[in-house]
C-alpha positions as a printed Julia matrix, in Angstrom:
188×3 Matrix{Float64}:
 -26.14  -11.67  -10.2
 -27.39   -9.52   -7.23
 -25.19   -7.75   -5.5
 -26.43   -7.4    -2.51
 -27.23  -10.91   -0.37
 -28.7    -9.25    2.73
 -25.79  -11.39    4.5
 -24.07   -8.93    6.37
 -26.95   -7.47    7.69
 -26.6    -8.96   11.34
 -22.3    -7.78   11.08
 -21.1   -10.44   10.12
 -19.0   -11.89    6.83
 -17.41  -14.66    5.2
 -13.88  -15.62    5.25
 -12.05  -17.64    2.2
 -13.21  -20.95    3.23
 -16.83  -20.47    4.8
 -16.28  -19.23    8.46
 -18.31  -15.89    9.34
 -16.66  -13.4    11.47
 -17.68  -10.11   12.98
 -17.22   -7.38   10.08
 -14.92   -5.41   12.42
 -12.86   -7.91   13.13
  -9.21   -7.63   12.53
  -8.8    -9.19    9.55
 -11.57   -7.66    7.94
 -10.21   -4.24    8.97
  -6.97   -4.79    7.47
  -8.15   -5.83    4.33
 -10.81   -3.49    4.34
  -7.95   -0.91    4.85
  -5.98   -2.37    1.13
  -9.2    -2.02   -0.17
  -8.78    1.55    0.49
  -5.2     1.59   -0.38
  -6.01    0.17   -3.58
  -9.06    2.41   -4.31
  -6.45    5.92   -3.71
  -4.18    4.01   -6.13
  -7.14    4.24   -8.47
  -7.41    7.41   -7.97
  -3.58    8.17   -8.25
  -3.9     6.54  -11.7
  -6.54    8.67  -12.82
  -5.04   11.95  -12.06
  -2.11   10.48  -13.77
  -3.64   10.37  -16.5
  -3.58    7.48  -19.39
   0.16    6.81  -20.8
   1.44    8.15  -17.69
   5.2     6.27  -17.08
   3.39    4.96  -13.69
   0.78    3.14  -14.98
   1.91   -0.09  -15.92
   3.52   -0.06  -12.69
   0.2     0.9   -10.56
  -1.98   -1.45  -12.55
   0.85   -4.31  -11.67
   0.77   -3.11   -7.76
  -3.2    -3.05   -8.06
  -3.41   -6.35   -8.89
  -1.09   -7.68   -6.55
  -3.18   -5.57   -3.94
  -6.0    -8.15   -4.88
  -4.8   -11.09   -4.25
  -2.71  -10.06   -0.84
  -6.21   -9.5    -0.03
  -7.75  -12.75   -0.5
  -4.44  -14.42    1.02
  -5.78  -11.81    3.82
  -9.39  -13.58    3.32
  -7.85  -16.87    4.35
  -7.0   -18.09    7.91
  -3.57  -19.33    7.8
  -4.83  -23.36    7.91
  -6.67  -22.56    4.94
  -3.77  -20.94    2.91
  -2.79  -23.9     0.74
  -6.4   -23.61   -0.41
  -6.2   -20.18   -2.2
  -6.19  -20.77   -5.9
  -4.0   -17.24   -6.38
  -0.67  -17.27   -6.74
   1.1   -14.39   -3.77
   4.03  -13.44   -5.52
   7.18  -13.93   -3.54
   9.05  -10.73   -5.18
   6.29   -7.86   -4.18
   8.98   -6.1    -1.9
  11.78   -6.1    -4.26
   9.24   -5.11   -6.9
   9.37   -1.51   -5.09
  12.85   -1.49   -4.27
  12.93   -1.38   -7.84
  11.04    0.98   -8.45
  11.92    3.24   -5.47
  15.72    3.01   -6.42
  15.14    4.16  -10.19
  12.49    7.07   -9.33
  15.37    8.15   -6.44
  18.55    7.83   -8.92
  15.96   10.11  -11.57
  15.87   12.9    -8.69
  17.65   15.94   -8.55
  18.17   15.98   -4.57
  18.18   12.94   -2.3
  15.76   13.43    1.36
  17.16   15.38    4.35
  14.23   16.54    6.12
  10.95   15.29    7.04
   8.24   16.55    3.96
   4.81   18.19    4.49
   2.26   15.96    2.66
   1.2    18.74   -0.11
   2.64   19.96   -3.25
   0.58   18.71   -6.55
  -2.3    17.38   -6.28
  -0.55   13.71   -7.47
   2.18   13.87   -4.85
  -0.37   14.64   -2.18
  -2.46   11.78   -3.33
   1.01   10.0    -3.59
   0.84   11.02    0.35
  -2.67    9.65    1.08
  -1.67    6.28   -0.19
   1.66    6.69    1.64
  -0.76    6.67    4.74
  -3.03    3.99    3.88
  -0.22    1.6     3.38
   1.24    2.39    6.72
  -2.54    1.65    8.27
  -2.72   -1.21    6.33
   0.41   -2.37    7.36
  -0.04   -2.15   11.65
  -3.25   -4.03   10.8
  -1.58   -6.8     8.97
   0.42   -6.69   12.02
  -2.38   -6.9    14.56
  -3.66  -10.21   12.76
  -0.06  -11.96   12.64
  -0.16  -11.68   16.3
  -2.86  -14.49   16.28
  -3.1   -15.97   12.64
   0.02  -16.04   10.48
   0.21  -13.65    7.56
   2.84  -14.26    4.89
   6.26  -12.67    5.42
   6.23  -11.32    1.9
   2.57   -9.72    2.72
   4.49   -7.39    5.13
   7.56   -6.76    4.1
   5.33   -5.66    0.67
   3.21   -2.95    2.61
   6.54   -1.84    4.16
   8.1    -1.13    0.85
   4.5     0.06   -0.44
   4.78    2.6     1.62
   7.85    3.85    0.72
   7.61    3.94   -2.77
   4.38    6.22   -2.43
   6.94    8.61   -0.63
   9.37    8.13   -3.13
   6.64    8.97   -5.62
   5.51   12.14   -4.32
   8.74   13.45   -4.04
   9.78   12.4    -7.47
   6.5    14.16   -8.19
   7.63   17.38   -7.08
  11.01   17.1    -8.45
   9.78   16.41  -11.89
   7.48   19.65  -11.46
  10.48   21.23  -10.4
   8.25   22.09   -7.13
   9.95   23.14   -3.92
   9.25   20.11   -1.37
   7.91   21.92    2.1
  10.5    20.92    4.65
   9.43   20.44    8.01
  12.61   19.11   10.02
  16.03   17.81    8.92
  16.34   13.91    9.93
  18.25   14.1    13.24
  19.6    10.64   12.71
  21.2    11.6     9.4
  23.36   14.68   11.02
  25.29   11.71   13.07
């Protein structure tokens, strides 16, 4: 199998069901933006290294990645189509997880954190990022074709669990967390 087809040469590409659309178009820039989310989770689980207590759970959030992304692939008329299964508990998958890394830690978050530290929590950051991009792109399609509710509420709890992780990161290091600002809204 090639794998190049010379079809995107004039910027365009295919949707799940046949239509072409302009390769900047918003749906191909969010899902070319979880592509990139799920290539820095690679790279998170790399650094981690093999038997590392995250991998099952990366691996599981990597392959959820890939099929958000072909529900991404399909206009909303064509959803029923989509031979994968979206999973309908992707957010409370990371609450999960982001309530057993934060019950693990030593000291709960006060203050806005400078992305940094190890190099895993500030890859932990990058991803943190990604999924936030990722996210106000998923937004910008809703606003004309439908994307699943669990879609977004997933990248919003993404998101946090990559914070979550890079703190628990540092904590686990025993690394002093760079503090930029306390959270205003939490002195109330």
């Amino acid at each position: 199998m090639k794998i190049y087809t010379r079809g995107g040469d004039r910027g365009k590409t295919g949707l799940h069901g046949g239509q072409r659309v302009d390769k900047d178009d918003v749906r191909i820039e969010a899902n070319g933006t979880l592509d990139e989310l799920n290539a820095a989770i690679g790279v998170i689980r790399a650094m981690a290294g093999e038997g590392h207590e995250w991998q099952e759970m990366l691996f599981r959030i990597q392959q959820s990645l890939m099929v958000v992304m072909s529900h991404v692939a399909t206009p909303a008329a064509l959803i029923s189509q989509n031979p994968n299964i979206l999973p309908e508990n992707l957010d409370t998958y990371c609450e999960e997880r982001i309530d057993s890394l934060n019950g693990a830690m030593r000291h709960g978050s006060t203050h806005f954190i400078l992305p940094g530290g190890t190099l895993l929590s500030a890859q932990c950051h990058m991803a943190r990022t990604i999924a936030r991009r990722a996210e106000r792109r998923l937004w910008t399609l809703n606003r004309t074709d439908e994307v699943p509710a669990v879609i977004l509420r997933f990248m919003n709890r993404l998101s946090d669990l990559f914070f979550v992780m890079a703190r628990y990161e540092m904590d686990k290091q025993g690394a002093e967390e760079e503090k930029w600002q306390a959270f205003l809204y939490k002195k109330k």
